[in-house]
Amino acid sequence: MARSEIPQQTPTPDPAVPPAPAAPAPERPSRWGDTMPRWLPRALLLLFLFAGLFQFATWAFHQLIGLFTMVLVSFFLSLAMEPAVDRMAARGVRRGVGTFIVFLAVLVCMGGFLTALGTLLVDQVGQVARQLPHLLNDLIGWVNSTFHSDLTLDQLQKRVLQDSGNAEKYAQQAADNIWGLSSTLLGGLFQLFTIALFTFYLTADGPRVRRTVCSLLPPAKQAEVLRAWEIALAKTGGYLYSRALLAVFSAAGHWVAFTLIGIPYAAALAIWVGVVSQFVPTIGTYLAGALPMLVALTVEPVDALWVLAFVVVYQQVENYLLQPRITARTVEVHPAVAFGSVIAGAALLGAVGAVIAIPAAATLQGFVSTYVKRYEVAQDPRIDRGEARRLRLRLRRLVSRGARGARDGEDG
């Protein structure tokens, strides 16, 4: 038999000898998916979800900011009207009927104001239209004398007819502007109707609204909310009522002055000055005095100076005599705080924010003063240096008077 055909026997392992360790398997190349943490996909999903929710919330806020503004204005108007409705409700008048009566009074006042201004505007436009040929002749004469030209009214009319294409283009642009103005006017009327509707419901259902808000809060917080609501009622209502009273005094005083000066439509101009100077913050006085001065210029230029002088004098009388006495028990806001609040309100909400800024600042000030503890400050000359100097001067005068009296007594 050949050697290759001899069967080889497999050696039997010795149980006393431990088996040799198996060779390690070859390593596979690592992949990123095998080492990714389990929480990472969920974190990425939540990140995208929150980003989408933030984008949606931002879009919704920009779409609804107009509604939020109207609700805010309605809330402050309801705060101003609710004290009058509460008084009528205490006498047995239903809140809905009382709210309707207050609304009717406000609408009558606004209608009278707009009617007076409309009458004044129509009359002034009519006067300008009637005097337009004379104004054109005066203008052409001034141009000829100043620039040594030889223009006539006929040449001006021919030039206008030659530029009829441009005139047609300007007319088309004016028509487009009028259409846009009409759309803006309709949008403004819709916003006013929405504000009036919200104001009516918030005023008529004031107790129900407060009860609903308080039902969402624990009992410890309900008293705080009701206290803040009461402060807002007092400050907002006091602000508007004091402004209305100041507007009445201003209108009456300016009506007497304009009548004595001899300005036409003295009553309408006085109402304009009274309302605008009180309810338009910061620049209302200057806007109010501009219109009567322009009207006075059309009658007699000297009358415009008299109007300006009276407006300035009355403003000082109102600032130092009438306003402190009327607003002492309603709204006590420092002029610097009021000015800053108007600027902040205008920056946040435009003209609406400027109007409601002062009652909002008064409400915040009253609410903060309720919870901020104040301490009595000792007399210290470092606080008021002028007062210390006045006390020293007074003491010197008393000493000098005493010494003079003593010398007179010795001489006697």
Coordinates of C-alpha atoms in Angstrom, one line a residue:
M1 CA 0.0 0.0 0.0
A2 CA 1.3 3.5 -0.8
R3 CA 2.1 5.9 1.9
S4 CA -0.5 8.4 0.7
E5 CA -3.2 5.9 1.2
I6 CA -2.5 5.3 4.9
P7 CA -5.4 6.8 6.8
Q8 CA -4.4 9.6 9.2
Q9 CA -5.8 9.5 12.7
T10 CA -7.2 12.6 14.3
P11 CA -5.5 13.2 17.6
T12 CA -8.0 13.2 20.5
P13 CA -7.9 16.3 22.7
D14 CA -6.5 16.0 26.1
P15 CA -9.1 17.0 28.7
A16 CA -6.5 18.4 31.0
V17 CA -5.3 20.9 28.4
P18 CA -7.6 23.9 27.8
P19 CA -8.6 24.6 24.3
A20 CA -6.8 27.4 22.4
P21 CA -8.8 30.6 22.0
A22 CA -10.4 31.1 18.7
A23 CA -9.0 33.6 16.3
P24 CA -11.0 36.9 16.3
A25 CA -13.2 37.6 13.3
P26 CA -12.1 40.2 10.9
E27 CA -13.5 43.7 11.7
R28 CA -16.1 45.2 9.3
P29 CA -15.7 48.8 8.3
S30 CA -17.9 51.0 10.7
R31 CA -20.8 52.9 9.3
W32 CA -22.3 56.2 10.6
G33 CA -25.8 54.6 11.1
D34 CA -24.4 52.0 13.4
T35 CA -22.8 54.7 15.7
M36 CA -25.8 57.3 15.6
P37 CA -27.4 57.7 19.1
R38 CA -30.9 56.5 19.4
W39 CA -32.2 59.9 20.6
L40 CA -30.9 61.9 17.6
P41 CA -33.7 61.1 15.1
R42 CA -36.3 62.0 17.8
A43 CA -34.5 65.2 18.6
L44 CA -34.3 66.2 14.9
L45 CA -38.0 65.5 14.5
L46 CA -38.9 67.7 17.5
L47 CA -36.6 70.4 16.2
F48 CA -38.3 70.5 12.8
L49 CA -41.7 70.3 14.5
F50 CA -41.0 73.3 16.8
A51 CA -39.5 75.3 13.9
G52 CA -42.7 74.7 11.9
L53 CA -44.9 75.6 14.8
F54 CA -42.8 78.8 15.3
Q55 CA -43.2 79.8 11.7
F56 CA -46.9 79.1 11.8
A57 CA -47.3 81.1 15.0
T58 CA -45.4 84.0 13.5
W59 CA -47.5 84.0 10.4
A60 CA -50.7 83.7 12.4
F61 CA -49.6 86.6 14.7
H62 CA -48.9 88.9 11.7
Q63 CA -52.3 88.0 10.2
L64 CA -54.2 88.6 13.5
I65 CA -52.3 91.6 14.8
G66 CA -55.1 93.9 13.4
L67 CA -57.7 91.9 15.3
F68 CA -55.6 92.0 18.5
T69 CA -55.3 95.8 18.1
M70 CA -59.0 96.3 17.7
V71 CA -59.7 94.1 20.7
L72 CA -57.2 96.1 22.8
V73 CA -58.8 99.4 21.7
S74 CA -62.3 98.0 22.5
F75 CA -61.1 96.9 25.9
F76 CA -59.9 100.4 26.8
L77 CA -63.1 102.0 25.4
S78 CA -65.2 99.6 27.5
L79 CA -63.2 100.5 30.5
A80 CA -64.0 104.2 29.8
M81 CA -67.7 103.6 29.3
E82 CA -68.3 101.1 32.0
P83 CA -68.5 103.5 35.0
A84 CA -71.4 105.4 33.3
V85 CA -73.1 102.1 32.6
D86 CA -72.6 100.9 36.1
R87 CA -74.3 104.1 37.5
M88 CA -77.3 103.5 35.3
A89 CA -77.4 99.8 36.2
A90 CA -77.4 100.8 39.9
R91 CA -80.6 102.8 39.2
G92 CA -82.3 99.9 37.6
V93 CA -81.4 100.3 33.9
R94 CA -80.4 97.2 32.1
R95 CA -76.8 97.1 31.1
G96 CA -77.6 96.6 27.4
V97 CA -79.9 99.6 27.4
G98 CA -77.4 101.7 29.4
T99 CA -74.6 100.8 27.0
F100 CA -76.8 101.8 24.0
I101 CA -77.5 105.1 25.6
V102 CA -73.8 105.8 26.2
F103 CA -73.0 104.8 22.6
L104 CA -75.7 107.1 21.3
A105 CA -74.4 110.0 23.3
V106 CA -70.9 109.4 21.9
L107 CA -72.1 109.1 18.4
V108 CA -74.1 112.4 18.7
C109 CA -71.0 114.2 19.9
M110 CA -68.9 112.7 17.1
G111 CA -71.5 113.6 14.5
G112 CA -71.7 117.2 15.7
F113 CA -67.9 117.4 15.5
L114 CA -67.7 116.0 12.0
T115 CA -70.6 118.1 10.9
A116 CA -69.0 121.3 12.1
L117 CA -65.7 120.4 10.4
G118 CA -67.5 119.4 7.2
T119 CA -69.3 122.7 7.0
L120 CA -66.1 124.6 7.6
L121 CA -64.3 122.5 4.9
V122 CA -67.0 122.9 2.3
D123 CA -67.2 126.6 2.8
Q124 CA -63.5 127.1 2.6
V125 CA -63.2 125.0 -0.6
G126 CA -66.1 127.0 -2.1
Q127 CA -64.3 130.3 -1.3
V128 CA -61.1 129.0 -2.9
A129 CA -63.0 127.9 -6.0
R130 CA -64.7 131.3 -6.3
Q131 CA -61.5 133.2 -5.8
L132 CA -59.4 130.9 -8.1
P133 CA -59.4 133.2 -11.2
H134 CA -58.4 136.2 -9.1
L135 CA -55.7 134.1 -7.4
L136 CA -54.4 133.0 -10.8
N137 CA -54.3 136.6 -12.1
D138 CA -52.4 137.7 -9.0
L139 CA -50.0 134.8 -9.4
I140 CA -49.3 135.6 -13.0
G141 CA -48.8 139.2 -12.2
W142 CA -46.3 138.3 -9.5
V143 CA -44.4 136.0 -11.9
N144 CA -44.3 138.7 -14.6
S145 CA -43.1 141.4 -12.2
T146 CA -40.5 139.1 -10.5
F147 CA -39.1 137.3 -13.5
H148 CA -39.7 140.0 -16.2
S149 CA -41.9 137.7 -18.3
D150 CA -45.0 138.3 -20.3
L151 CA -47.4 135.5 -19.4
T152 CA -51.1 135.7 -19.8
L153 CA -54.0 133.6 -18.6
D154 CA -54.8 132.6 -22.3
Q155 CA -51.2 131.3 -22.7
L156 CA -51.6 129.2 -19.6
Q157 CA -54.9 127.8 -20.8
K158 CA -53.3 126.9 -24.2
R159 CA -50.4 125.2 -22.5
V160 CA -52.8 123.2 -20.4
L161 CA -54.7 122.1 -23.5
Q162 CA -51.4 121.2 -25.3
D163 CA -50.5 119.0 -22.3
S164 CA -53.8 117.2 -22.4
G165 CA -52.1 113.8 -22.6
N166 CA -50.3 114.5 -19.3
A167 CA -53.4 115.9 -17.8
E168 CA -55.2 112.7 -18.8
K169 CA -52.4 110.6 -17.2
Y170 CA -52.6 112.7 -14.0
A171 CA -56.4 112.3 -14.0
Q172 CA -56.0 108.5 -14.3
Q173 CA -53.5 108.5 -11.5
A174 CA -55.9 110.6 -9.4
A175 CA -58.7 108.2 -10.2
D176 CA -56.6 105.3 -9.1
N177 CA -55.7 107.2 -5.9
I178 CA -59.4 107.9 -5.3
W179 CA -60.2 104.2 -5.7
G180 CA -57.5 103.3 -3.3
L181 CA -58.7 106.0 -0.9
S182 CA -62.2 104.6 -1.2
S183 CA -61.0 101.1 -0.3
T184 CA -59.0 102.5 2.6
L185 CA -62.1 104.3 3.8
L186 CA -64.3 101.2 3.6
G187 CA -61.7 99.2 5.5
G188 CA -61.6 101.9 8.1
L189 CA -65.4 101.9 8.5
F190 CA -65.3 98.1 8.9
Q191 CA -62.7 98.4 11.6
L192 CA -64.7 101.1 13.4
F193 CA -67.8 98.8 13.2
T194 CA -65.8 95.9 14.6
I195 CA -64.4 98.0 17.5
A196 CA -67.8 99.3 18.3
L197 CA -69.2 95.8 18.3
F198 CA -66.5 94.5 20.6
T199 CA -66.8 97.5 22.9
F200 CA -70.6 97.1 23.2
Y201 CA -70.3 93.4 24.2
L202 CA -67.4 94.0 26.6
T203 CA -69.3 96.9 28.3
A204 CA -72.7 95.3 28.4
D205 CA -71.3 91.9 29.6
G206 CA -68.6 93.4 31.9
P207 CA -69.6 91.4 35.0
R208 CA -69.9 88.2 33.0
V209 CA -66.5 88.8 31.3
R210 CA -64.8 89.3 34.7
R211 CA -66.5 86.2 36.1
T212 CA -65.3 84.1 33.2
V213 CA -61.7 85.3 33.5
C214 CA -61.7 84.7 37.2
S215 CA -63.1 81.2 36.8
L216 CA -59.9 80.2 35.0
L217 CA -57.7 81.3 38.0
P218 CA -57.2 80.0 41.5
P219 CA -58.9 81.9 44.3
A220 CA -55.6 83.5 45.4
K221 CA -55.1 85.1 42.0
Q222 CA -58.7 86.2 41.4
A223 CA -58.4 89.1 43.9
E224 CA -55.3 90.3 42.1
V225 CA -57.0 90.3 38.7
L226 CA -60.1 92.1 40.1
R227 CA -57.9 94.7 41.8
A228 CA -56.0 95.3 38.5
W229 CA -59.3 95.5 36.6
E230 CA -60.6 98.1 39.1
I231 CA -57.5 100.2 38.8
A232 CA -57.8 100.1 35.0
L233 CA -61.5 101.2 35.2
A234 CA -60.7 104.1 37.5
K235 CA -57.6 105.3 35.5
T236 CA -59.0 104.9 32.0
G237 CA -62.4 106.4 32.8
G238 CA -60.9 109.2 34.8
Y239 CA -58.5 110.0 31.9
L240 CA -61.2 110.2 29.3
Y241 CA -63.6 112.1 31.4
S242 CA -61.0 114.6 32.5
R243 CA -60.0 115.1 28.8
A244 CA -63.6 115.6 27.8
L245 CA -64.1 118.2 30.5
L246 CA -60.9 120.0 29.5
A247 CA -62.1 119.9 25.8
V248 CA -65.4 121.6 26.9
F249 CA -63.5 124.4 28.7
S250 CA -61.1 124.8 25.8
A251 CA -63.9 124.9 23.2
A252 CA -65.8 127.5 25.2
G253 CA -62.8 129.7 25.8
H254 CA -61.7 129.6 22.2
W255 CA -65.2 130.2 20.9
V256 CA -65.4 133.5 22.9
A257 CA -61.9 134.5 21.7
F258 CA -62.6 133.7 18.1
T259 CA -65.9 135.6 18.2
L260 CA -64.2 138.7 19.6
I261 CA -61.4 138.5 17.1
G262 CA -64.0 138.2 14.3
I263 CA -63.0 134.9 12.7
P264 CA -65.8 133.1 10.7
Y265 CA -67.1 129.8 11.9
A266 CA -65.9 130.5 15.4
A267 CA -67.9 127.7 16.9
A268 CA -66.7 125.0 14.5
L269 CA -63.1 126.1 15.0
A270 CA -63.5 126.2 18.7
I271 CA -64.8 122.6 18.7
W272 CA -61.9 121.6 16.6
V273 CA -59.4 123.2 18.9
G274 CA -61.0 121.7 22.0
V275 CA -61.2 118.1 20.7
V276 CA -57.8 117.9 18.9
S277 CA -55.8 119.6 21.6
Q278 CA -57.1 117.2 24.3
F279 CA -57.3 113.9 22.5
V280 CA -54.3 114.0 20.2
P281 CA -51.2 113.4 22.3
T282 CA -48.1 115.6 22.3
I283 CA -48.7 117.6 19.1
G284 CA -52.5 118.1 19.5
T285 CA -52.1 121.7 20.6
Y286 CA -50.1 122.7 17.5
L287 CA -52.4 120.9 15.1
A288 CA -55.4 122.5 16.8
G289 CA -54.1 126.0 16.6
A290 CA -52.9 125.7 12.9
L291 CA -56.4 125.6 11.4
P292 CA -57.8 128.7 13.0
M293 CA -54.6 130.6 12.1
L294 CA -55.0 129.6 8.4
V295 CA -58.6 130.7 8.4
A296 CA -57.6 134.0 10.1
L297 CA -55.0 134.6 7.4
T298 CA -57.7 134.5 4.7
V299 CA -59.6 137.3 6.5
E300 CA -56.9 139.5 8.0
P301 CA -53.2 138.5 8.5
V302 CA -53.1 140.4 11.8
D303 CA -55.9 138.2 13.2
A304 CA -53.6 135.2 12.8
L305 CA -51.2 136.7 15.3
W306 CA -54.0 137.3 17.8
V307 CA -55.1 133.7 17.4
L308 CA -51.6 132.5 18.0
A309 CA -51.2 134.7 21.1
F310 CA -54.5 133.4 22.6
V311 CA -53.7 129.8 21.9
V312 CA -50.3 130.1 23.6
V313 CA -51.8 132.0 26.6
Y314 CA -54.7 129.5 27.0
Q315 CA -52.3 126.6 26.9
Q316 CA -50.3 128.0 29.8
V317 CA -53.5 128.6 31.8
E318 CA -54.7 125.1 31.1
N319 CA -51.3 123.5 32.0
Y320 CA -50.8 125.3 35.3
L321 CA -54.4 126.0 36.5
L322 CA -57.1 123.8 34.9
Q323 CA -55.4 120.5 34.2
P324 CA -53.8 120.0 37.7
R325 CA -57.1 120.6 39.4
I326 CA -59.2 118.5 37.1
T327 CA -56.8 115.5 36.8
A328 CA -55.7 115.5 40.5
R329 CA -58.2 112.8 41.4
T330 CA -58.3 110.9 38.1
V331 CA -55.0 110.4 36.4
E332 CA -51.7 111.5 38.1
V333 CA -49.1 110.9 35.4
H334 CA -45.9 112.9 35.3
P335 CA -45.5 114.8 32.0
A336 CA -42.2 113.0 31.2
V337 CA -43.8 109.6 31.8
A338 CA -46.8 110.6 29.6
F339 CA -44.5 111.8 26.8
G340 CA -42.4 108.6 27.0
S341 CA -45.5 106.4 27.1
V342 CA -46.8 108.1 24.0
I343 CA -43.6 107.5 22.1
A344 CA -43.5 103.9 23.1
G345 CA -47.2 103.4 22.2
A346 CA -46.7 105.0 18.8
A347 CA -43.7 102.8 18.2
L348 CA -45.6 99.6 19.1
L349 CA -49.1 100.3 17.7
G350 CA -48.9 103.5 15.7
A351 CA -51.6 106.1 16.2
V352 CA -53.7 103.7 18.2
G353 CA -50.9 103.1 20.6
A354 CA -50.3 106.8 21.1
V355 CA -53.9 107.4 22.0
I356 CA -54.2 104.6 24.6
A357 CA -50.6 105.0 25.9
I358 CA -51.4 107.5 28.7
P359 CA -54.3 105.5 30.3
A360 CA -52.3 102.3 30.0
A361 CA -49.3 104.0 31.7
A362 CA -51.7 105.4 34.4
T363 CA -53.1 101.9 35.0
L364 CA -49.6 100.3 35.2
Q365 CA -48.5 103.1 37.5
G366 CA -51.5 102.6 39.8
F367 CA -51.1 98.8 39.8
V368 CA -47.4 99.0 40.6
S369 CA -47.9 101.6 43.4
T370 CA -50.3 99.2 45.1
Y371 CA -47.6 96.6 45.5
V372 CA -44.4 98.6 45.7
K373 CA -43.6 99.5 49.3
R374 CA -42.4 103.1 49.8
Y375 CA -40.4 104.5 52.7
E376 CA -40.3 107.9 54.2
V377 CA -37.2 109.9 53.2
A378 CA -35.5 112.0 55.9
Q379 CA -34.8 115.6 55.3
D380 CA -31.4 115.9 53.7
P381 CA -29.9 119.0 52.0
R382 CA -28.3 116.7 49.4
I383 CA -31.7 115.8 48.1
D384 CA -32.9 119.4 47.4
R385 CA -30.0 121.8 47.4
G386 CA -32.2 124.7 46.4
E387 CA -34.4 124.1 49.4
A388 CA -31.4 124.2 51.7
R389 CA -30.3 127.5 50.2
R390 CA -33.8 129.0 50.6
L391 CA -33.8 128.0 54.3
R392 CA -30.4 129.6 54.8
L393 CA -31.5 132.8 53.2
R394 CA -34.7 132.9 55.2
L395 CA -32.7 132.3 58.4
R396 CA -30.4 135.2 57.5
R397 CA -33.4 137.5 56.8
L398 CA -34.9 136.6 60.1
V399 CA -31.7 137.2 62.0
S400 CA -31.2 140.5 60.2
R401 CA -34.8 141.5 61.0
G402 CA -34.3 140.5 64.6
A403 CA -31.1 142.5 64.9
R404 CA -32.7 145.5 63.2
G405 CA -35.7 145.3 65.6
A406 CA -33.3 145.1 68.6
R407 CA -31.4 148.3 67.4
D408 CA -34.7 150.1 66.9
G409 CA -35.8 149.1 70.4
E410 CA -32.5 150.4 71.9
D411 CA -32.8 153.7 69.9
G412 CA -36.4 154.1 71.2

